[in-house]
Short mmCIF file of C-alpha atoms and ligand atoms in Angstrom, two decimals:
data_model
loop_
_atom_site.label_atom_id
_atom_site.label_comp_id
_atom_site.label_asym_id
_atom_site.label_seq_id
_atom_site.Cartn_x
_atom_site.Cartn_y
_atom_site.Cartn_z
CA UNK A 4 0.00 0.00 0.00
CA UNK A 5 2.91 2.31 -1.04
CA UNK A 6 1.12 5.78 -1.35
CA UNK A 7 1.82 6.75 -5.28
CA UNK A 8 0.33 10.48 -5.13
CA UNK A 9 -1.68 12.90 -2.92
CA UNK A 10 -4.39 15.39 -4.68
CA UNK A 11 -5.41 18.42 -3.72
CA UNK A 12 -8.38 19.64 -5.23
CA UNK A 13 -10.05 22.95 -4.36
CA UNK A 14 -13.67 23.35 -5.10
CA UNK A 15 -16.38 25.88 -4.39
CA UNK A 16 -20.06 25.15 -3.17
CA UNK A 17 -22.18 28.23 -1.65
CA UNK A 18 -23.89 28.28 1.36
CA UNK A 19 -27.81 28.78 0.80
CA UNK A 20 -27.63 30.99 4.10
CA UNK A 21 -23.98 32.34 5.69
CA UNK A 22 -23.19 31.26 9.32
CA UNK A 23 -21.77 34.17 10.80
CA UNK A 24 -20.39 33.94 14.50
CA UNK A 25 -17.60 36.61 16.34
CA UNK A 26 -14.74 35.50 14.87
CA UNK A 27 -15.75 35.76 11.11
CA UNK A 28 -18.32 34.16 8.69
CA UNK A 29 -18.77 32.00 6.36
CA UNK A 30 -20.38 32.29 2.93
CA UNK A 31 -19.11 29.73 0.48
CA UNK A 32 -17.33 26.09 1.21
CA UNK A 33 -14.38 26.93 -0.66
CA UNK A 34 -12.46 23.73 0.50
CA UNK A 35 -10.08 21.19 -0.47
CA UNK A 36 -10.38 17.52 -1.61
CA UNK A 37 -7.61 15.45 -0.62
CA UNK A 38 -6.90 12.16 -2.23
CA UNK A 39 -4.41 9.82 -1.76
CA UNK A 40 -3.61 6.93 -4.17
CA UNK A 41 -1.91 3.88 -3.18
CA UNK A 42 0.20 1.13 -5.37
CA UNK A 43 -2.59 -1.30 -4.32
CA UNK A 44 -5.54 0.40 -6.34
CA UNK A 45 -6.69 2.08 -3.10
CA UNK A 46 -7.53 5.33 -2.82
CA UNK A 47 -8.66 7.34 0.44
CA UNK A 48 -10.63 10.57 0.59
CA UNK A 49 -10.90 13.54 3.06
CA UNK A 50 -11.24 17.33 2.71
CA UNK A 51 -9.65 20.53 4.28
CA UNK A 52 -11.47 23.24 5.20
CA UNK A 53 -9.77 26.31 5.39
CA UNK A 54 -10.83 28.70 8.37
CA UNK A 55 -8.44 31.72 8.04
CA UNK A 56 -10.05 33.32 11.18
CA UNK A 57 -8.79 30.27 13.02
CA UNK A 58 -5.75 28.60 12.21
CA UNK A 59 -4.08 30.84 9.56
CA UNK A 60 -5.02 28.59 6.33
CA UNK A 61 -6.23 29.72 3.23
CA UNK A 62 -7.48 27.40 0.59
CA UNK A 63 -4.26 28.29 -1.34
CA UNK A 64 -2.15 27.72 1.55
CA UNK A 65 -3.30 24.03 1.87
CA UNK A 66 -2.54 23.27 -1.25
CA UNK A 67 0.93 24.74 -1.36
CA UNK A 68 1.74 22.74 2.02
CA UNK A 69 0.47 19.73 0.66
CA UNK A 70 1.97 19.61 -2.78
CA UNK A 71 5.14 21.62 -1.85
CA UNK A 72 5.94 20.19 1.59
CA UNK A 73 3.65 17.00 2.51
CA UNK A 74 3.70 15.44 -0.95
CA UNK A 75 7.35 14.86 -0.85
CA UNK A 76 7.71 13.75 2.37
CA UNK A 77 5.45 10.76 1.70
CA UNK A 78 5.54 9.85 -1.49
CA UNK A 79 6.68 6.09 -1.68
CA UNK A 80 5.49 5.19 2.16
CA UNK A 81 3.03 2.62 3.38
CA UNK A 82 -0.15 3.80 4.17
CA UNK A 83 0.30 1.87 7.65
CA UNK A 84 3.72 3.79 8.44
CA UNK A 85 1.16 6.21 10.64
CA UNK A 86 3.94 7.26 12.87
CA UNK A 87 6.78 7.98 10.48
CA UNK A 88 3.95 9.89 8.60
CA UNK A 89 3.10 11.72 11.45
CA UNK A 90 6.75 12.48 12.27
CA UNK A 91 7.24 14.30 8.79
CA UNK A 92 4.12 15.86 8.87
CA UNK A 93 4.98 17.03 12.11
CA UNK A 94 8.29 18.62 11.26
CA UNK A 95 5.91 21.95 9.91
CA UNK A 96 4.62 23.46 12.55
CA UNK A 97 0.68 24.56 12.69
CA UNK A 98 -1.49 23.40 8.90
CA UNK A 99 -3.87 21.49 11.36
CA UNK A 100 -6.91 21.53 8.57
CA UNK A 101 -4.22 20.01 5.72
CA UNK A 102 -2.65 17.75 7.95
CA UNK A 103 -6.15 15.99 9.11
CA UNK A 104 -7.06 15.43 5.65
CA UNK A 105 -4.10 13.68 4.73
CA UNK A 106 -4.22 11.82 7.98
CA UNK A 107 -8.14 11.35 7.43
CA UNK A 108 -7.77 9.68 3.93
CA UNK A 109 -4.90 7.27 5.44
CA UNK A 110 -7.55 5.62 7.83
CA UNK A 111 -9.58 5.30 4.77
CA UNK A 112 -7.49 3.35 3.02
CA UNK A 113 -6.70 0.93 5.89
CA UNK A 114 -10.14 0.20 6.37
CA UNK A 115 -10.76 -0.17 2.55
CA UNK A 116 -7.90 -2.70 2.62
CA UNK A 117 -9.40 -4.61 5.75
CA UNK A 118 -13.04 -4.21 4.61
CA UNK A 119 -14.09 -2.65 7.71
CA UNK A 120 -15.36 1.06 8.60
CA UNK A 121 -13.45 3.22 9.55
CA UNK A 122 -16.01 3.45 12.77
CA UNK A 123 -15.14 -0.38 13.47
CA UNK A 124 -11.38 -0.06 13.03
CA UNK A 125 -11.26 3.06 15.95
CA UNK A 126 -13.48 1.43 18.41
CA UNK A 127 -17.43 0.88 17.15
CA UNK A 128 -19.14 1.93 19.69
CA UNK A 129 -22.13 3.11 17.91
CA UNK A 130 -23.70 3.27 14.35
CA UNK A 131 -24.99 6.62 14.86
CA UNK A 132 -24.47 9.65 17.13
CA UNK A 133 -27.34 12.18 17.81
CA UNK A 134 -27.01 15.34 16.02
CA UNK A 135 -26.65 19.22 17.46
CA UNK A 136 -27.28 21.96 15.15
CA UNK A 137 -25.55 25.38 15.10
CA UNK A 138 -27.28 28.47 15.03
CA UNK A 139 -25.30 31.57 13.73
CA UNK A 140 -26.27 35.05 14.75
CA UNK A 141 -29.38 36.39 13.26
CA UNK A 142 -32.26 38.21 14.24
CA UNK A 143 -34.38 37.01 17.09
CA UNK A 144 -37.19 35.76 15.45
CA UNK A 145 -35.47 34.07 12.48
CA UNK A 146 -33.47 32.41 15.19
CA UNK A 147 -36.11 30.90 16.81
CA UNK A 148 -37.62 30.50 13.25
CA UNK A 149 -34.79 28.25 12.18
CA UNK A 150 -34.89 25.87 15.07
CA UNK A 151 -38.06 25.12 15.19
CA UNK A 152 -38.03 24.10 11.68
CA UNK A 153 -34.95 22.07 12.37
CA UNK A 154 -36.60 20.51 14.90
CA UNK A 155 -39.49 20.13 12.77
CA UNK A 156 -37.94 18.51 10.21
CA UNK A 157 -35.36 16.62 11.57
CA UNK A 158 -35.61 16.09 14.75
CA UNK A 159 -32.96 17.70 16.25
CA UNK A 160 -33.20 18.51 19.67
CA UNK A 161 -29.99 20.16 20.94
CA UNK A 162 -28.63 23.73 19.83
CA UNK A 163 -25.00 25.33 19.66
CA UNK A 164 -25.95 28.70 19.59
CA UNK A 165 -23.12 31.45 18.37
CA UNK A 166 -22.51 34.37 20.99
CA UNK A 167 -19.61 36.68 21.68
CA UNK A 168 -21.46 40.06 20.08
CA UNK A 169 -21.08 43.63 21.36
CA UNK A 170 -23.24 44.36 23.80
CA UNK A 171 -23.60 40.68 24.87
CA UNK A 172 -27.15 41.26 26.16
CA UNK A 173 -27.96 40.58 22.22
CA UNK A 174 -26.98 37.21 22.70
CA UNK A 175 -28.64 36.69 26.05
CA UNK A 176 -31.86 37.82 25.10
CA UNK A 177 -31.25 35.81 21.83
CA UNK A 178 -30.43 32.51 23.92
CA UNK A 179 -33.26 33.57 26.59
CA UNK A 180 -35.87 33.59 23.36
CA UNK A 181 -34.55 30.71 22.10
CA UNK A 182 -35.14 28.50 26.07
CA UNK A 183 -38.62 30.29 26.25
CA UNK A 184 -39.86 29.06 22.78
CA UNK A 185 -38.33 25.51 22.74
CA UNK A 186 -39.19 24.64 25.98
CA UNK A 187 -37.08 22.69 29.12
CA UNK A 188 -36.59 19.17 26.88
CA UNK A 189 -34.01 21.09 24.56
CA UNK A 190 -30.60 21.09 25.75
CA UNK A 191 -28.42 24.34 24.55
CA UNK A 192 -25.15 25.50 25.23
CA UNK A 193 -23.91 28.31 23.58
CA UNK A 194 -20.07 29.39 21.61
CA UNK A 195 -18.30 32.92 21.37
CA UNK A 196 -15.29 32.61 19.69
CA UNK A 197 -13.57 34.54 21.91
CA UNK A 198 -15.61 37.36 21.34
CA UNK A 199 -15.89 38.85 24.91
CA UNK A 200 -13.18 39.47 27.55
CA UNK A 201 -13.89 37.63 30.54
CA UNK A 202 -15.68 39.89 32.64
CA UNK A 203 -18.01 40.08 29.83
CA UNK A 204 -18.47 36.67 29.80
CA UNK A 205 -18.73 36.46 33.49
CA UNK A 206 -21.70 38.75 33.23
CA UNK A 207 -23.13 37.67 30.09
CA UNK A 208 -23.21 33.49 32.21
CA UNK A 209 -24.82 35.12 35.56
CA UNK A 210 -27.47 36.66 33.37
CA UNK A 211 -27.97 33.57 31.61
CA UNK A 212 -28.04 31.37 35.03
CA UNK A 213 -31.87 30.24 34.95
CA UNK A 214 -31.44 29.06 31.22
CA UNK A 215 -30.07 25.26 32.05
CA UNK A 216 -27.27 25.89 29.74
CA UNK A 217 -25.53 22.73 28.96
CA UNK A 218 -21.81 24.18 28.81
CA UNK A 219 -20.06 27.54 27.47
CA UNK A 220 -17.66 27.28 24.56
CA UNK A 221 -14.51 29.52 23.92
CA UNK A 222 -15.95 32.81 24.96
CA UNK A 223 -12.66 34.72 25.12
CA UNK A 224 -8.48 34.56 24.53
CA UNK A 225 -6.94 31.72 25.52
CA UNK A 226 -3.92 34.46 25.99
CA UNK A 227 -5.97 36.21 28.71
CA UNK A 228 -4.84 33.55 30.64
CA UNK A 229 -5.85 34.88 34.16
CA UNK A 230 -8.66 36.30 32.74
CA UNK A 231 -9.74 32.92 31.78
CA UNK A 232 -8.76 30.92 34.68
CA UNK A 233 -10.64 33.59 36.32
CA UNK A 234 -13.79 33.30 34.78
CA UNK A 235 -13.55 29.26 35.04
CA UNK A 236 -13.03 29.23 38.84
CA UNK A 237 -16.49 31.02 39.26
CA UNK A 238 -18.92 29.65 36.34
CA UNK A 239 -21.21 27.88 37.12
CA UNK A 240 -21.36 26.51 33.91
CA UNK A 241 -18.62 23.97 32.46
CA UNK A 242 -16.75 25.97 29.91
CA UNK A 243 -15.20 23.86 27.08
CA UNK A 244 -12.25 25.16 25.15
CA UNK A 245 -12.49 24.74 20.73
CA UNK A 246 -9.95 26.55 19.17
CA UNK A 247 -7.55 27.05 21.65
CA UNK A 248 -6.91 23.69 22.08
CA UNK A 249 -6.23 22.39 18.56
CA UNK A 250 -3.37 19.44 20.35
CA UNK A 251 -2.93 17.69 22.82
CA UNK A 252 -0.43 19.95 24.34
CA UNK A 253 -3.05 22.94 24.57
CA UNK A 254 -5.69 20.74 25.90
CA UNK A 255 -2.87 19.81 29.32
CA UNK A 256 -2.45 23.40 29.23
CA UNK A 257 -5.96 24.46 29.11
CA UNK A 258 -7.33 22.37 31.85
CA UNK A 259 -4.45 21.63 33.98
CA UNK A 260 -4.21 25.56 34.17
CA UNK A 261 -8.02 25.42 35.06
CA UNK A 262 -9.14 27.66 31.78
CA UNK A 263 -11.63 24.90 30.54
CA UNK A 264 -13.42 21.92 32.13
CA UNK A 265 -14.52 20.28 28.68
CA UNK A 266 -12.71 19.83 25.02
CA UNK A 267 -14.03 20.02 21.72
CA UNK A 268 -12.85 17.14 19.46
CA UNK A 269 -12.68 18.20 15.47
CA UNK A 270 -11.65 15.57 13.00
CA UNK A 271 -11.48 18.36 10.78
CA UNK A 272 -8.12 19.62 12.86
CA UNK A 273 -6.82 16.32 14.69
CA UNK A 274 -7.88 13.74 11.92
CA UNK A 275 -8.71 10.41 13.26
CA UNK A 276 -4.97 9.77 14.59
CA UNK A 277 -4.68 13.17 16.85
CA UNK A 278 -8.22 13.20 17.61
CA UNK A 279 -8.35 9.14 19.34
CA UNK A 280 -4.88 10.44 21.29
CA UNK A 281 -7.27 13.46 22.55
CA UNK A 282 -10.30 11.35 23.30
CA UNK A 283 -7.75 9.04 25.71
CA UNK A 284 -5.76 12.16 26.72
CA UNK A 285 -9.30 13.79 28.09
CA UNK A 286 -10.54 10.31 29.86
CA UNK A 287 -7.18 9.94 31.41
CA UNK A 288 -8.06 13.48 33.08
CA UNK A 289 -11.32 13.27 33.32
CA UNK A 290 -12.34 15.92 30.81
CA UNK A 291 -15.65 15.40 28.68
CA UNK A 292 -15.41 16.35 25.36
CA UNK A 293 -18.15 17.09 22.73
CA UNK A 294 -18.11 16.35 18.58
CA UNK A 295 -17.34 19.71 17.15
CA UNK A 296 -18.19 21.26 13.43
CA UNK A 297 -15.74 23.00 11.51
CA UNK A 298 -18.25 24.02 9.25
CA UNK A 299 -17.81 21.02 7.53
CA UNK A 300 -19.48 19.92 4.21
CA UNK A 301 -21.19 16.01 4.09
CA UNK A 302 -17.52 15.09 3.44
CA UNK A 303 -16.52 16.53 6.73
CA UNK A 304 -19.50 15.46 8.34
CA UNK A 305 -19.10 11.73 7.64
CA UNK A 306 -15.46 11.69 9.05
CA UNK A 307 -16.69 13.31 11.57
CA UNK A 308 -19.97 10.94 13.12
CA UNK A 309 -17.28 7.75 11.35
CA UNK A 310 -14.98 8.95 14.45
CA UNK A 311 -17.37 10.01 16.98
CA UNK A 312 -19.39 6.64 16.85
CA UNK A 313 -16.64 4.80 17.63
CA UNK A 314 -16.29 5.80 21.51
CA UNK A 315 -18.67 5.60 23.86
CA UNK A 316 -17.46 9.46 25.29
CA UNK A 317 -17.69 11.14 21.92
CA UNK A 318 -21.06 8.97 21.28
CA UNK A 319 -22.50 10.11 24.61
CA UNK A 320 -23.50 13.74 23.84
CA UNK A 321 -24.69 14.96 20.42
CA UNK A 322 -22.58 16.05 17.76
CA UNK A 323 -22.32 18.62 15.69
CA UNK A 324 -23.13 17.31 12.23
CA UNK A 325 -25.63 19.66 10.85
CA UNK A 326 -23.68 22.23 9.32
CA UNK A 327 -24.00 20.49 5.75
CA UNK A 328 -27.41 21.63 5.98
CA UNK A 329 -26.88 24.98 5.10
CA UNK A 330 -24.85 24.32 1.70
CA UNK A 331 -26.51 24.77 -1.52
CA UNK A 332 -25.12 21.37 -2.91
CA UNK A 333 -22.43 18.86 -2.12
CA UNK A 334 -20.03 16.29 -3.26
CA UNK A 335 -21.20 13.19 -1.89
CA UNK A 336 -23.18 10.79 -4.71
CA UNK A 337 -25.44 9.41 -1.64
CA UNK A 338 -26.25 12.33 0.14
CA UNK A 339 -26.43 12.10 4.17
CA UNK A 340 -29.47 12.22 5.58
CA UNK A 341 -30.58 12.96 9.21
CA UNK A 342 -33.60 11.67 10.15
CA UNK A 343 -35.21 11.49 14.23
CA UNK A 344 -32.43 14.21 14.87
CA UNK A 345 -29.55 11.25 14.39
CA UNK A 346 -26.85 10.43 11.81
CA UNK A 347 -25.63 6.82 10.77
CA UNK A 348 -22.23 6.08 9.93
CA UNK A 349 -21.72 4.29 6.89
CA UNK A 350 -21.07 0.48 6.93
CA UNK A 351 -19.33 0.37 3.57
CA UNK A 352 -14.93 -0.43 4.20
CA UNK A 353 -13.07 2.56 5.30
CA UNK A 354 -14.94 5.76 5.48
CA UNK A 355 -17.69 5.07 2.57
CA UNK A 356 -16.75 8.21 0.91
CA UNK A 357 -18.18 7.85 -2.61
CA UNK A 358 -17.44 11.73 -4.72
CA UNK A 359 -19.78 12.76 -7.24
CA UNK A 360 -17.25 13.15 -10.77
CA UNK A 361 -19.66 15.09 -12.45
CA UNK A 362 -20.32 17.67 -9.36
CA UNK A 363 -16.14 17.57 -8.65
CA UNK A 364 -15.82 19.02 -12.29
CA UNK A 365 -18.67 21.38 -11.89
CA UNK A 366 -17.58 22.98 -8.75
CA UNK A 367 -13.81 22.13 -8.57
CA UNK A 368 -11.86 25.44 -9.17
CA UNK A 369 -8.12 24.17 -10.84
CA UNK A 370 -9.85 23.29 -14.57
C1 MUC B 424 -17.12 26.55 16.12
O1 MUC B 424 -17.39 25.63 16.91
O2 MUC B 424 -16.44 27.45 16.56
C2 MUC B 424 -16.71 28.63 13.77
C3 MUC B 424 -15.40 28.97 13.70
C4 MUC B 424 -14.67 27.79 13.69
O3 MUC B 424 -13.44 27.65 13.62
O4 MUC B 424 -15.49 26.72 13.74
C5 MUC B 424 -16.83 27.16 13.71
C6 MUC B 424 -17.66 26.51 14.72
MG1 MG B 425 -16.42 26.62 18.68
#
């Protein structure tokens, strides 16, 4: 399974509706496809998913790392050499979006090659995870609007909702609508991409004290680091750290300097590889840890609930695997489908991934 070539295709699909949240927004999946093809006939497929506003990538930038830097480092290994791979890919620093792909596609292969998931292969826990959906900022009323029609139509249940705006009594009368018209059975928590300092978010969590919020994602700087550790030695809400803990190093850092109680887990950053070392690292210490969304497309989505079926902590809470949703088309020829607000992993070998050929030349941007 000597890997023979790695493709990196960028492609374009709009959004129907933009998700926009405090640290930027997001109106067109202008990703990449990664493919890598093995001596053996094998191929495996992932995608990157650039997010400028969050690790420094660009769509260009992924592609230049793989094909200038990656490429050549593993051209000619085995698809199983996982930790010399790692090793190269490791000797350039940050590229967490093109590094999961690569790392993604990998786990594809070896489950093509043994004819099992890629679910089975990690741990196969589950065949499905329950599904959170993300709601970016928007007036009150379409807020509520869109829930209730996710809700309605797929029976979704729990809501991520975006917060971090200036003045943050927006968001808490946005969150405070959103508890009043969905009633005590639906479980929300809410994210701010470090949007407020941390007195702000101290105030903006005592205000929002009678909602039953589930936990409190990233709601400011990791580098206010007192400020932080501040804020989590009084909330009395668990806050869970996303971007600032993108490895395993952040995450010791995070919660053995008491800034976080909980971790986000994104194959879309850690792969499957990084992302299993993170799920052990946070039951070693006793950390829970939620399936996050990097506003991934179906692609993204089904690496995503193939990795958090597989353990029973990632299956435990609902993921987020909705964000597809909101995209005006997509690559996949079987399109997912979410149905009684859950999401089955596919049983086909390795990750199931089958692209559409004629939707990769319609939206793929290098022709
Ligand atoms: C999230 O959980 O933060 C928005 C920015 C990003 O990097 O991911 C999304 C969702
Ligand atoms: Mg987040």
């Amino acid at each position: 399974m000597k890997i023979t070539s790695i493709e990196a295709i960028p492609y374009a699909i709009p959004y129907s509706k933009p998700l926009r949240f405090a640290s930027g927004e997001v109106s067109v999946a202008e990703h990449v496809l990664v493919r890598v093809r093995t001596d053996s006939g094998l191929t495996g497929t992932a995608e990157a998913p650039p997010r400028p506003f969050t690790y420094g990538e660009t769509q260009a930038s992924i592609i230049a790392v793989i094909n200038t830097i990656f490429a050549p480092q593993i051209l000619g290994l085995s698809a199983l050499d996982r930790e010399v791979i790692h090793a190269r890919l490791g000797r350039t620093i940050a590229n967490p979006t093109a590094k999961a792909a690569i790392d993604m596609a990998l786990w594809d292969i070896i489950g093509q090659s043994l004819g099992v998931s890629v679910t089975q292969l990690l741990g196969g826990f589950a065949d499905r995870m329950r599904v959170s959906h993300m709601l970016g900022f928007t007036a009150v009323d379409q807020l509520v609007a869109e829930a209730e029609r996710v809700q309605g139509t797929y029976g979704i249940t729990t809501f991520k909702v975006k917060v971090g705006r200036q003045p943050y009594r927006l968001d808490v009368a946005a969150c405070r609508a959103l508890r009043e018209a969905l009633g005590d059975d639906v479980e929300l928590y809410i994210d701010g991409n470090r949007g407020w300092t941390a007195t702000e978010s101290a105030r903006a969590l005592r205000e929002m004290e009678d909602l039953d919020l589930t936990f409190a994602e990233e709601l400011c700087p990791a580098d206010d680091v007192l400020g932080r550790k501040w804020l989590a030695s009084q909330s009395r809400i668990p806050l869970y750290a996303d971007e600032s803990t993108a490895r395993p190093a952040e995450i010791t850092r995070e919660i053995l300097g008491g800034a976080a109680h909980g971790i986000s887990v994104k194959t879309a950053r850690t792969g499957f590889t990084y992302s299993q070392r993170i799920v052990y690292q946070c039951e070693g210490l006793g950390v829970e840890v939620v399936m996050g969304n990097q506003i991934d497309s179906q692609i993204g989505s089904l690496c995503s609930v193939a990795f958090g079926a597989a353990f029973a902590s990632t299956a435990r809470r609902a993921g987020e695997l909705s964000n597809f949703l909101d995209m005006s088309d997509d690559l996949l020829t079987e399109p997912l489908r979410i149905e009684q607000g859950t999401l089955r992993v596919r049983e086909n070998a390795g990750l199931g991934l089958e692209i559409d050929e004629g939707k990769l030349q319609h939206y793929r941007q290098d022709l």
